[in-house]
Coordinates of C-alpha atoms in Angstrom, one line a residue:
Chain A
M1485 CA 0.0 0.0 0.0
W1486 CA 2.8 2.4 0.9
F1487 CA 4.6 1.4 -2.3
V1488 CA 1.6 2.3 -4.4
A1489 CA 1.0 5.5 -2.4
G1490 CA 4.6 6.6 -2.7
L1491 CA 4.6 5.9 -6.5
L1492 CA 1.4 7.9 -7.0
I1493 CA 2.6 10.8 -4.9
G1494 CA 6.0 10.8 -6.5
C1495 CA 4.5 10.9 -10.0
G1496 CA 2.1 13.6 -8.9
L1497 CA 4.8 15.8 -7.5
L1498 CA 7.0 15.3 -10.5
A1499 CA 4.1 16.2 -12.8
L1500 CA 3.3 19.2 -10.7
G1501 CA 7.0 20.3 -10.7
Y1502 CA 7.2 20.1 -14.5
Y1503 CA 3.9 21.9 -14.9
A1504 CA 5.1 24.7 -12.6
R1505 CA 8.3 25.0 -14.4
S1506 CA 6.6 25.1 -17.8
K1507 CA 4.5 28.0 -16.6
G1508 CA 7.6 29.7 -15.3
A1509 CA 6.6 29.4 -11.6
G1510 CA 9.5 28.6 -9.3
V1511 CA 9.1 26.7 -6.1
K1512 CA 10.8 28.0 -2.9
W1513 CA 12.4 25.6 -0.4
Y1514 CA 10.0 26.4 2.4
E1515 CA 7.1 25.6 0.0
I1516 CA 8.6 22.2 -0.6
V1517 CA 9.0 21.6 3.1
M1518 CA 5.4 22.7 3.8
G1519 CA 4.1 20.6 1.0
V1520 CA 6.0 17.4 1.9
T1521 CA 5.2 17.8 5.6
G1522 CA 1.5 18.2 4.7
V1523 CA 1.6 15.1 2.5
I1524 CA 3.3 13.1 5.2
L1525 CA 0.8 14.2 7.9
L1526 CA -2.1 13.5 5.6
L1527 CA -0.8 10.0 4.7
V1528 CA -0.2 9.1 8.4
A1529 CA -3.6 10.4 9.3
I1530 CA -5.3 8.3 6.6
H1531 CA -3.2 5.2 7.5
D1532 CA -3.9 5.5 11.2
F1533 CA -7.6 6.2 10.6
F1534 CA -7.9 2.7 9.1
A1535 CA -5.5 1.2 11.6
F1536 CA -7.5 2.5 14.6
R1537 CA -10.7 1.3 13.0
A1538 CA -9.1 -2.2 12.6
E1539 CA -8.4 -2.0 16.4
Y1540 CA -12.2 -1.4 16.9
E1541 CA -11.3 2.2 18.1
P1542 CA -13.2 4.3 15.6
Q1543 CA -13.2 7.3 17.9
A1544 CA -9.4 7.3 17.9
G1545 CA -9.5 7.1 14.1
W1546 CA -11.7 10.1 13.7
V1547 CA -9.8 12.2 16.3
F1548 CA -6.5 11.3 14.7
L1549 CA -7.9 12.1 11.2
C1550 CA -9.0 15.6 12.4
V1551 CA -6.0 16.4 14.5
I1552 CA -3.3 15.3 12.1
G1553 CA -5.1 15.2 8.8
I1554 CA -6.6 18.7 8.8
P1555 CA -3.2 20.4 9.5
G1556 CA -1.8 18.2 6.7
I1557 CA -4.4 19.5 4.3
L1558 CA -3.9 23.1 5.4
L1559 CA -0.1 22.8 4.9
I1560 CA -0.6 21.4 1.4
L1561 CA -3.1 24.1 0.5
L1562 CA -0.8 26.8 2.0
A1563 CA 2.1 25.6 -0.1
G1564 CA 0.0 25.5 -3.2
F1565 CA -1.4 28.9 -2.5
L1566 CA 2.0 30.4 -2.1
V1567 CA 3.2 29.0 -5.4
W1568 CA 0.1 30.1 -7.2
F1569 CA 0.1 33.6 -5.6
R1570 CA 3.8 34.2 -6.7
Y1571 CA 3.0 32.9 -10.1
R1572 CA 0.0 35.3 -10.4
K1573 CA 2.2 38.1 -9.1
N1574 CA 5.1 37.4 -11.6
S1575 CA 2.8 36.9 -14.5
V1576 CA 1.1 40.3 -14.1
G1577 CA 3.0 42.9 -16.1
P1578 CA 4.0 46.4 -15.0
T1579 CA 0.8 47.8 -16.6
G1580 CA -1.3 45.4 -14.6
I1581 CA -2.2 43.5 -17.8
E1582 CA -1.3 39.8 -18.2
Chain B
M843 CA 34.6 -27.8 18.2
G844 CA 32.1 -26.3 20.6
K845 CA 31.2 -27.8 23.9
Y846 CA 27.7 -28.5 22.6
H847 CA 28.6 -29.5 19.1
S848 CA 26.5 -32.5 17.9
T849 CA 28.1 -35.7 16.9
I850 CA 25.3 -36.4 14.5
S851 CA 23.6 -34.1 12.1
R852 CA 20.1 -32.8 12.9
R853 CA 18.8 -34.3 9.7
D854 CA 20.0 -37.8 10.8
F855 CA 18.6 -37.2 14.2
L856 CA 15.2 -36.4 12.8
K857 CA 15.4 -39.4 10.5
A858 CA 16.2 -41.6 13.4
L859 CA 13.1 -40.1 15.1
G860 CA 11.1 -41.1 12.0
L861 CA 10.5 -37.4 11.1
G862 CA 12.9 -37.2 8.2
T863 CA 11.5 -35.3 5.2
A864 CA 8.0 -36.7 5.5
G865 CA 6.7 -33.3 6.7
F866 CA 8.1 -32.0 9.9
T867 CA 5.1 -29.8 10.6
G868 CA 2.7 -32.7 10.4
A869 CA 4.8 -35.0 12.3
M870 CA 5.1 -32.5 15.2
G871 CA 1.3 -32.2 15.3
I872 CA 1.4 -28.6 14.3
P873 CA -1.9 -27.5 12.9
A874 CA -1.9 -27.1 9.1
A875 CA -4.0 -24.0 9.6
L876 CA -0.9 -22.2 10.7
G877 CA 0.1 -22.2 7.1
T878 CA 3.6 -23.4 7.8
D879 CA 5.4 -26.4 6.4
F880 CA 8.9 -27.2 7.6
H881 CA 10.7 -30.2 6.3
D882 CA 13.1 -30.5 9.2
L883 CA 14.3 -28.8 12.3
D884 CA 16.9 -26.9 10.4
E885 CA 14.2 -25.1 8.4
L886 CA 12.2 -24.4 11.5
M887 CA 15.2 -23.0 13.3
A888 CA 16.1 -20.8 10.3
S889 CA 12.6 -19.3 10.1
P890 CA 11.8 -15.9 11.5
M891 CA 9.7 -17.7 14.2
S892 CA 13.0 -18.7 15.9
E893 CA 14.0 -15.1 16.6
L894 CA 12.8 -12.7 19.2
K895 CA 12.7 -9.6 17.1
R896 CA 12.3 -6.5 19.2
P897 CA 11.6 -3.0 18.1
G898 CA 14.7 -0.8 17.7
Y899 CA 13.8 1.3 20.8
V900 CA 14.2 -1.7 23.1
R901 CA 17.6 -1.6 24.8
E902 CA 19.3 -4.5 26.6
A903 CA 20.9 -3.8 29.9
E904 CA 22.9 -5.6 32.6
K905 CA 20.3 -4.8 35.3
P906 CA 16.6 -4.5 35.1
S907 CA 14.9 -1.1 35.4
V908 CA 13.4 -2.2 38.7
E909 CA 15.7 -2.1 41.7
L910 CA 16.3 -5.5 43.3
D911 CA 18.0 -6.4 46.5
W912 CA 18.9 -10.0 45.9
K913 CA 20.1 -10.5 49.5
T914 CA 16.6 -9.7 50.8
I915 CA 14.8 -11.7 48.1
Q916 CA 14.1 -15.3 49.3
R917 CA 12.3 -18.1 47.6
F918 CA 8.6 -17.4 48.1
D919 CA 5.9 -19.8 49.3
E920 CA 3.3 -19.5 46.6
H921 CA 0.4 -20.5 48.8
L922 CA 0.7 -17.2 50.6
V923 CA -0.3 -15.2 47.5
M924 CA -3.6 -13.5 47.3
W925 CA -5.2 -16.2 45.1
Y926 CA -4.7 -18.9 47.7
A927 CA -4.3 -18.2 51.4
G928 CA -3.5 -14.5 51.1
L929 CA -7.1 -13.3 50.8
R930 CA -8.4 -15.2 53.8
N931 CA -5.3 -14.3 55.9
S932 CA -5.8 -10.6 55.1
W933 CA -9.6 -10.4 55.7
G934 CA -9.9 -13.1 58.4
P935 CA -12.0 -16.3 58.0
D936 CA -15.4 -14.7 58.9
N937 CA -15.0 -11.8 56.4
Y938 CA -13.7 -14.2 53.8
D939 CA -16.7 -16.4 54.2
K940 CA -19.0 -13.4 53.9
L941 CA -17.1 -12.3 50.8
M942 CA -17.5 -15.7 49.2
Q943 CA -21.2 -15.8 50.1
K944 CA -21.7 -12.4 48.5
S945 CA -19.8 -13.7 45.4
V946 CA -22.3 -16.5 44.9
E947 CA -25.3 -14.2 45.5
N948 CA -24.0 -11.6 43.1
R949 CA -23.3 -14.2 40.4
I950 CA -26.9 -15.2 40.4
R951 CA -28.3 -11.7 40.8
F952 CA -26.3 -10.4 37.9
I953 CA -27.6 -13.1 35.7
Q954 CA -31.2 -12.4 36.7
E955 CA -30.7 -8.7 36.2
K956 CA -29.0 -9.3 32.8
K957 CA -26.1 -7.1 33.9
P958 CA -23.9 -6.5 30.8
G959 CA -20.8 -8.6 31.0
Y960 CA -22.4 -10.9 33.6
T961 CA -25.4 -12.4 31.7
L962 CA -26.0 -16.1 31.5
R963 CA -24.1 -16.4 28.2
D964 CA -21.2 -14.4 29.7
Q965 CA -21.2 -16.7 32.7
A966 CA -21.3 -19.6 30.3
L967 CA -18.2 -18.2 28.5
H968 CA -16.5 -18.3 31.9
D969 CA -17.7 -21.7 32.8
S970 CA -16.7 -23.2 29.4
A971 CA -13.2 -23.5 30.7
N972 CA -11.9 -27.0 29.9
W973 CA -8.4 -27.6 31.3
A974 CA -6.0 -30.0 29.7
P975 CA -4.1 -32.0 32.3
V976 CA -1.0 -30.3 33.5
S977 CA 1.9 -31.5 35.7
F978 CA 5.4 -30.9 36.9
I979 CA 7.0 -33.7 34.9
G980 CA 4.7 -33.6 31.9
P981 CA 2.6 -36.1 30.0
Q982 CA 5.6 -38.4 29.3
T983 CA 3.9 -39.7 26.2
S984 CA 6.6 -39.1 23.7
Q985 CA 9.5 -41.5 23.1
T986 CA 12.9 -40.6 24.4
P987 CA 16.0 -41.0 22.4
E988 CA 17.0 -43.9 24.7
E989 CA 13.8 -45.7 23.8
L990 CA 14.5 -45.1 20.1
G991 CA 18.1 -46.2 20.5
V992 CA 19.6 -42.9 19.2
P993 CA 21.8 -40.3 20.9
R994 CA 20.0 -37.3 22.4
W995 CA 19.9 -34.0 20.7
E996 CA 23.1 -31.9 21.1
G997 CA 23.2 -28.3 20.1
K998 CA 24.8 -25.0 21.0
P999 CA 22.7 -22.9 23.4
E1000 CA 22.0 -20.4 20.7
E1001 CA 20.8 -23.1 18.4
N1002 CA 18.7 -24.6 21.2
A1003 CA 17.2 -21.1 21.8
R1004 CA 16.2 -20.8 18.2
M1005 CA 14.7 -24.2 18.2
I1006 CA 12.6 -23.7 21.4
R1007 CA 11.5 -20.3 20.3
A1008 CA 10.3 -21.7 16.9
F1009 CA 8.6 -24.6 18.5
L1010 CA 6.7 -22.5 21.1
K1011 CA 5.7 -19.9 18.6
L1012 CA 4.3 -22.6 16.3
H1013 CA 2.2 -23.9 19.1
G1014 CA 0.7 -20.5 20.1
A1015 CA 3.3 -18.7 22.3
A1016 CA 3.9 -15.0 21.6
Q1017 CA 7.3 -14.3 23.1
V1018 CA 10.0 -16.6 24.4
G1019 CA 13.0 -15.8 26.6
F1020 CA 15.4 -17.7 28.8
V1021 CA 16.8 -17.4 32.3
E1022 CA 19.7 -19.2 33.8
L1023 CA 19.3 -20.2 37.4
E1024 CA 22.0 -18.9 39.7
S1025 CA 21.9 -19.7 43.4
Q1026 CA 22.3 -16.1 44.7
T1027 CA 20.0 -14.5 42.3
T1028 CA 17.6 -16.0 39.8
E1029 CA 17.1 -19.3 41.6
K1030 CA 15.3 -17.2 44.2
L1031 CA 12.6 -16.6 41.7
I1032 CA 11.6 -20.2 41.9
Y1033 CA 9.0 -20.7 44.6
S1034 CA 9.9 -22.6 47.8
Y1035 CA 6.5 -24.2 47.9
D1036 CA 4.5 -24.7 44.8
T1037 CA 0.9 -23.8 44.3
P1038 CA -1.7 -25.8 46.1
H1039 CA -3.2 -26.2 42.6
F1040 CA -6.8 -25.7 43.5
F1041 CA -8.6 -22.4 44.1
P1042 CA -9.3 -21.4 46.7
A1043 CA -6.8 -23.3 48.9
F1044 CA -5.3 -22.4 52.2
T1045 CA -2.6 -25.0 52.7
Q1046 CA 0.9 -25.2 51.3
G1047 CA 1.4 -27.0 48.0
K1048 CA 4.4 -29.3 47.4
R1049 CA 7.9 -28.1 48.4
L1050 CA 10.1 -27.4 45.4
V1051 CA 13.6 -28.8 46.2
F1052 CA 16.7 -28.4 44.1
S1053 CA 18.4 -31.8 44.3
K1054 CA 21.5 -33.6 43.2
M1055 CA 19.3 -36.3 41.6
N1056 CA 19.8 -36.8 37.9
R1057 CA 16.1 -37.1 37.2
P1058 CA 13.2 -35.1 38.4
L1059 CA 11.0 -36.7 41.0
E1060 CA 7.6 -35.9 42.4
T1061 CA 6.4 -37.3 45.7
D1062 CA 3.2 -36.6 47.8
F1063 CA 4.9 -33.6 49.4
E1064 CA 7.8 -32.6 47.2
R1065 CA 8.9 -31.8 43.7
F1066 CA 12.6 -32.4 43.1
I1067 CA 14.4 -30.2 40.5
P1068 CA 17.8 -31.7 39.5
Y1069 CA 20.6 -29.1 39.8
R1070 CA 21.5 -29.8 36.2
A1071 CA 18.3 -28.3 35.1
R1072 CA 19.6 -24.7 35.1
W1073 CA 17.5 -23.0 32.6
V1074 CA 14.0 -21.6 32.6
I1075 CA 12.1 -21.2 29.4
V1076 CA 9.9 -18.2 29.9
Y1077 CA 7.1 -17.8 27.3
T1078 CA 4.0 -15.7 27.0
I1079 CA 0.6 -16.2 25.5
R1080 CA -1.3 -13.2 24.2
M1081 CA -4.6 -11.8 25.5
S1082 CA -7.2 -10.4 23.3
D1083 CA -7.1 -6.6 23.0
I1084 CA -10.6 -6.5 21.8
L1085 CA -12.1 -8.3 24.8
M1086 CA -9.8 -6.6 27.3
R1087 CA -11.7 -3.3 26.8
Y1088 CA -14.9 -4.8 28.2
T1089 CA -13.8 -5.2 31.8
P1090 CA -14.7 -5.9 34.5
G1091 CA -16.8 -8.9 33.8
H1092 CA -16.7 -12.3 32.2
I1093 CA -16.0 -10.9 28.7
G1094 CA -12.9 -9.1 30.0
L1095 CA -11.9 -12.2 32.0
A1096 CA -12.0 -14.5 28.9
P1097 CA -8.6 -13.5 27.5
T1098 CA -7.0 -14.5 30.8
N1099 CA -8.9 -17.8 30.9
I1100 CA -8.1 -18.6 27.3
A1101 CA -4.4 -17.9 27.8
Y1102 CA -4.2 -20.1 30.9
Q1103 CA -6.1 -22.9 29.2
L1104 CA -3.8 -22.7 26.2
K1105 CA -0.8 -22.8 28.5
N1106 CA -1.9 -26.2 29.8
V1107 CA -1.8 -27.5 26.2
I1108 CA 1.4 -25.8 25.1
Q1109 CA 3.3 -26.8 28.3
G1110 CA 2.5 -30.5 27.7
Q1111 CA 3.6 -30.2 24.1
L1112 CA 6.9 -28.5 25.1
Q1113 CA 7.5 -31.1 27.8
N1114 CA 7.0 -33.9 25.3
F1115 CA 9.2 -32.1 22.8
L1116 CA 12.0 -31.8 25.3
R1117 CA 11.6 -35.4 26.3
S1118 CA 11.9 -36.5 22.7
L1119 CA 15.1 -34.5 22.4
G1120 CA 16.5 -36.3 25.5
Y1121 CA 15.9 -33.5 28.1
M1122 CA 13.6 -32.8 30.9
G1123 CA 10.9 -30.2 31.0
L1124 CA 9.6 -29.3 34.4
G1125 CA 6.4 -27.4 34.2
E1126 CA 3.8 -25.6 36.2
A1127 CA 1.7 -28.1 38.1
S1128 CA -1.3 -25.9 38.1
N1129 CA -3.9 -24.5 35.8
Y1130 CA -2.7 -21.1 37.0
N1131 CA 0.7 -19.8 38.0
A1132 CA 3.2 -22.1 39.6
L1133 CA 6.9 -23.0 39.8
G1134 CA 8.2 -19.4 40.0
T1135 CA 7.3 -15.8 39.9
A1136 CA 6.1 -14.9 36.4
V1137 CA 7.0 -11.2 36.4
G1138 CA 10.4 -11.7 37.9
L1139 CA 11.3 -14.4 35.4
G1140 CA 9.8 -12.4 32.6
V1141 CA 11.9 -9.4 33.5
M1142 CA 15.1 -11.4 33.9
A1143 CA 14.5 -13.2 30.6
G1144 CA 14.4 -9.8 28.9
L1145 CA 10.7 -10.0 27.8
G1146 CA 9.7 -6.8 29.4
E1147 CA 9.7 -4.4 32.4
T1148 CA 7.6 -4.4 35.5
S1149 CA 4.9 -1.8 36.0
R1150 CA 2.7 0.1 38.4
V1151 CA 0.2 -2.8 38.5
M1152 CA 2.9 -5.4 39.3
H1153 CA 2.5 -7.1 36.0
L1154 CA 4.9 -7.5 33.1
V1155 CA 4.8 -4.9 30.4
T1156 CA 6.3 -6.0 27.1
P1157 CA 7.2 -3.8 24.1
E1158 CA 4.8 -5.8 21.9
Y1159 CA 1.7 -6.2 23.9
G1160 CA 2.0 -4.1 27.0
L1161 CA 0.2 -5.8 29.9
R1162 CA -1.8 -8.1 27.6
Q1163 CA 0.0 -11.4 27.8
R1164 CA 0.3 -14.1 30.4
V1165 CA 3.7 -15.4 31.4
F1166 CA 4.6 -19.1 31.8
K1167 CA 7.7 -21.1 32.5
V1168 CA 9.3 -24.5 32.2
I1169 CA 12.6 -25.5 33.7
T1170 CA 15.0 -27.6 31.6
D1171 CA 18.5 -29.1 31.4
L1172 CA 18.7 -28.1 27.7
P1173 CA 21.4 -25.5 27.6
L1174 CA 20.0 -22.1 26.7
P1175 CA 21.5 -18.6 26.4
P1176 CA 20.2 -16.4 29.2
G1177 CA 18.5 -13.2 28.1
K1178 CA 19.3 -9.7 29.3
P1179 CA 16.8 -7.4 31.0
V1180 CA 15.4 -4.8 28.7
H1181 CA 14.6 -1.1 29.1
F1182 CA 12.1 0.8 27.0
G1183 CA 10.9 3.5 29.4
V1184 CA 8.1 1.7 31.3
M1185 CA 9.1 2.6 34.8
D1186 CA 9.4 6.3 33.9
F1187 CA 6.1 6.2 32.1
C1188 CA 4.3 4.5 35.0
R1189 CA 5.7 7.3 37.3
V1190 CA 3.5 9.9 35.6
C1191 CA 0.8 8.1 33.7
K1192 CA -1.2 6.6 36.6
K1193 CA -4.2 5.9 34.2
C1194 CA -4.6 2.4 35.8
A1195 CA -4.6 3.9 39.3
D1196 CA -7.2 6.5 38.3
A1197 CA -9.4 3.8 36.6
C1198 CA -9.2 1.2 39.4
P1199 CA -12.7 0.7 40.7
V1200 CA -11.6 0.3 44.3
Q1201 CA -8.5 2.5 44.1
A1202 CA -6.2 -0.5 44.9
I1203 CA -3.4 0.8 42.7
P1204 CA -1.2 3.3 44.4
H1205 CA -0.9 6.9 43.0
D1206 CA 2.6 7.3 44.5
T1207 CA 5.0 8.7 42.0
E1208 CA 7.9 6.7 43.3
P1209 CA 7.9 2.9 43.9
S1210 CA 8.7 1.5 47.3
W1211 CA 10.6 -1.3 49.0
E1212 CA 7.7 -1.7 51.5
V1213 CA 5.5 -4.8 51.3
R1214 CA 1.8 -4.7 52.2
G1215 CA 1.7 -8.1 53.8
S1216 CA 3.0 -11.6 53.9
F1217 CA 1.4 -12.2 50.5
Q1218 CA 4.0 -10.1 48.8
S1219 CA 7.7 -10.8 48.4
P1220 CA 10.2 -8.2 49.7
G1221 CA 13.5 -7.1 48.1
V1222 CA 11.9 -5.4 45.1
K1223 CA 11.3 -1.7 44.7
I1224 CA 8.0 -1.5 43.0
W1225 CA 4.5 -0.1 43.2
R1226 CA 2.4 -2.6 45.1
R1227 CA -1.3 -3.0 44.7
N1228 CA -3.6 -3.2 47.7
E1229 CA -4.2 -6.8 46.8
P1230 CA -6.7 -7.7 49.5
L1231 CA -8.9 -4.9 48.3
C1232 CA -8.3 -5.7 44.6
N1233 CA -9.1 -9.4 45.0
A1234 CA -12.1 -8.8 47.3
Y1235 CA -13.6 -6.6 44.6
M1236 CA -13.0 -9.2 41.9
I1237 CA -14.5 -12.0 43.9
S1238 CA -17.5 -9.9 45.0
G1239 CA -18.2 -9.5 41.3
G1240 CA -19.6 -13.0 41.1
M1241 CA -16.6 -15.2 41.2
V1242 CA -14.9 -13.1 38.5
E1243 CA -11.3 -14.0 39.2
H1244 CA -9.9 -11.0 37.3
C1245 CA -11.2 -7.5 37.2
S1246 CA -8.5 -6.4 34.7
V1247 CA -9.6 -2.8 34.4
C1248 CA -5.9 -1.9 34.7
F1249 CA -5.1 -4.2 31.7
G1250 CA -7.9 -2.5 29.8
V1251 CA -6.8 1.1 30.2
C1252 CA -3.0 0.9 30.1
P1253 CA -1.8 3.2 27.3
L1254 CA 1.1 0.9 26.7
S1255 CA -1.1 -2.1 26.1
K1256 CA -1.9 -2.0 22.4
G1257 CA -1.3 -5.4 20.8
N1258 CA -2.4 -4.3 17.4
R1259 CA 0.3 -1.9 16.5
K1260 CA -0.8 -1.2 12.9
A1261 CA -1.2 2.5 13.7
I1262 CA 2.1 4.4 13.3
Y1263 CA 1.1 6.4 16.4
H1264 CA 1.7 3.4 18.7
D1265 CA 5.3 2.8 17.6
L1266 CA 6.0 6.5 17.6
M1267 CA 4.8 6.8 21.1
R1268 CA 6.7 3.8 22.4
A1269 CA 9.9 4.9 20.6
T1270 CA 9.5 8.4 22.2
I1271 CA 8.9 7.2 25.8
S1272 CA 11.8 4.8 25.4
N1273 CA 14.2 7.6 24.7
T1274 CA 12.9 10.5 26.8
P1275 CA 10.4 10.8 29.7
V1276 CA 9.6 14.4 28.7
F1277 CA 6.5 13.5 26.8
N1278 CA 5.1 10.8 29.1
R1279 CA 2.4 13.0 30.6
F1280 CA 1.5 14.2 27.1
F1281 CA 1.1 10.7 25.8
R1282 CA -1.2 9.8 28.8
K1283 CA -3.4 12.8 27.8
V1284 CA -3.4 11.8 24.1
D1285 CA -4.5 8.3 25.1
D1286 CA -7.5 9.8 26.9
F1287 CA -8.2 12.2 24.1
L1288 CA -8.2 9.4 21.5
G1289 CA -10.9 7.6 23.6
Y1290 CA -8.9 4.6 24.7
G1291 CA -10.1 2.9 27.8
I1292 CA -13.0 0.7 29.0
K1293 CA -15.9 0.5 26.7
A1294 CA -19.6 0.1 27.5
D1295 CA -21.8 -2.6 26.2
P1296 CA -19.7 -5.8 26.4
E1297 CA -22.5 -7.7 24.9
K1298 CA -21.4 -6.3 21.5
I1299 CA -18.7 -8.8 21.3
W1300 CA -21.2 -11.6 20.6
D1301 CA -22.0 -9.9 17.3
M1302 CA -18.5 -9.1 16.3
D1303 CA -16.4 -10.8 13.6
L1304 CA -13.8 -11.7 16.1
P1305 CA -10.3 -12.9 15.0
T1306 CA -9.1 -16.3 16.1
F1307 CA -8.4 -16.3 19.9
G1308 CA -9.5 -12.6 19.8
W1309 CA -5.9 -11.8 18.7
D1310 CA -6.2 -9.0 16.2

């Protein structure tokens, strides 16, 4: 499961990187750190959600999903927003026209 | 050539035993359902089953994490423990009789009231116990090498350890360790008098005597352990995590009963196995604990650490296993005590003490050398339960021998470790005590602890033995 997840995420990130580069949007180091941290948190939250359910501890699963998964999603969104925001800023010319 | 080097190959040895390549697994009576098939003992010993793999955060040490004063520790008379004479000695005969009367009354009343965990079917679960015969010397039904006309098995201690570990795990044991008996230390963990066998019992059982005899012997009053039997095989059997959350009551008690009943079967098999190899296996002559102190031997074998509730906590299952032992003259490498932060965690967690229905578990931060009565052994600096109170509560609950709420709430007791969180937590507490209080709070926050509605288990798709 981890192999497949790693493969999909790796391909996804690679595609995202190529896309960003093709559009001329650079990615800063802290955006990578935020994005990777967010992905790890989200994966752990999803993994443990099912693991806790397998333990017959659904409450632990939901709590863990909220406490770890939501910050993970927020970090991913924040990293994406920062990249997008800079791209928008750079692509707008001095006259304010794209 | 090593001291224990065999003069015949293992393959030849097995051929001589008639096991050859005809299917070792089947020949040993190992259930096919286990999905294993070993052609000979070599394959079995080379399998992962023969190793005690510990998580990376478990550290071996020369001394256990619990402080011991070996000069004060003496061999203990098991009939004094709470399960036998201890309870009546503590409360007095009159109060004891009243307690037993209340127990019988409550048992019936709870069934009539359909109290969850104590209904008729729950009571039937408890009463379903069917104990295989168990004895000190063992069933003696397997053929010895002498009877077969072949030399006995000879192997290096490490090889023997792998073999015994593989054998026991194939038959249902969870963890296996070894203790070498030394007169000034570990020999004191063997009881002076064995269990009276029956519960409740108020008289001494048989005296356990170390003797110069070559063979073990059992008389009406004594059990003789030959000095050449210097090694104790200490093994555990898991308890169901799922059921342990429905305590107190018959549902929560079932994992204990199941483990003890399995022990009777496994012990006989191990004794026969050792006999077939040409060695003795001296077991626990009781359906419950006997022969020696389970926690002490478990700690010295390196299976785990002791805890606030006076039971063994292992890295794999926390409190949720039962510990058993067999003495043998098969040379085995002694284990080393392990540390993984349990004592420090118990200092601040106290979840068991908070949850105990009769507050029999101390809240003291530091353990003590003080004993609470003759039912406890001195010379160990531990937290000591108020056992008269603890056992009286259990018995008043309708002959429920174990309350086990402490087993149900312990944050370290998570046998199913699929969640990354569990290993992260254990690895952290093993390396630093700084986050111990935090992890206790997280355990509460995640909702771990005793669950309501034990009757739910009857509709669950339970795993075999309840071991998830």
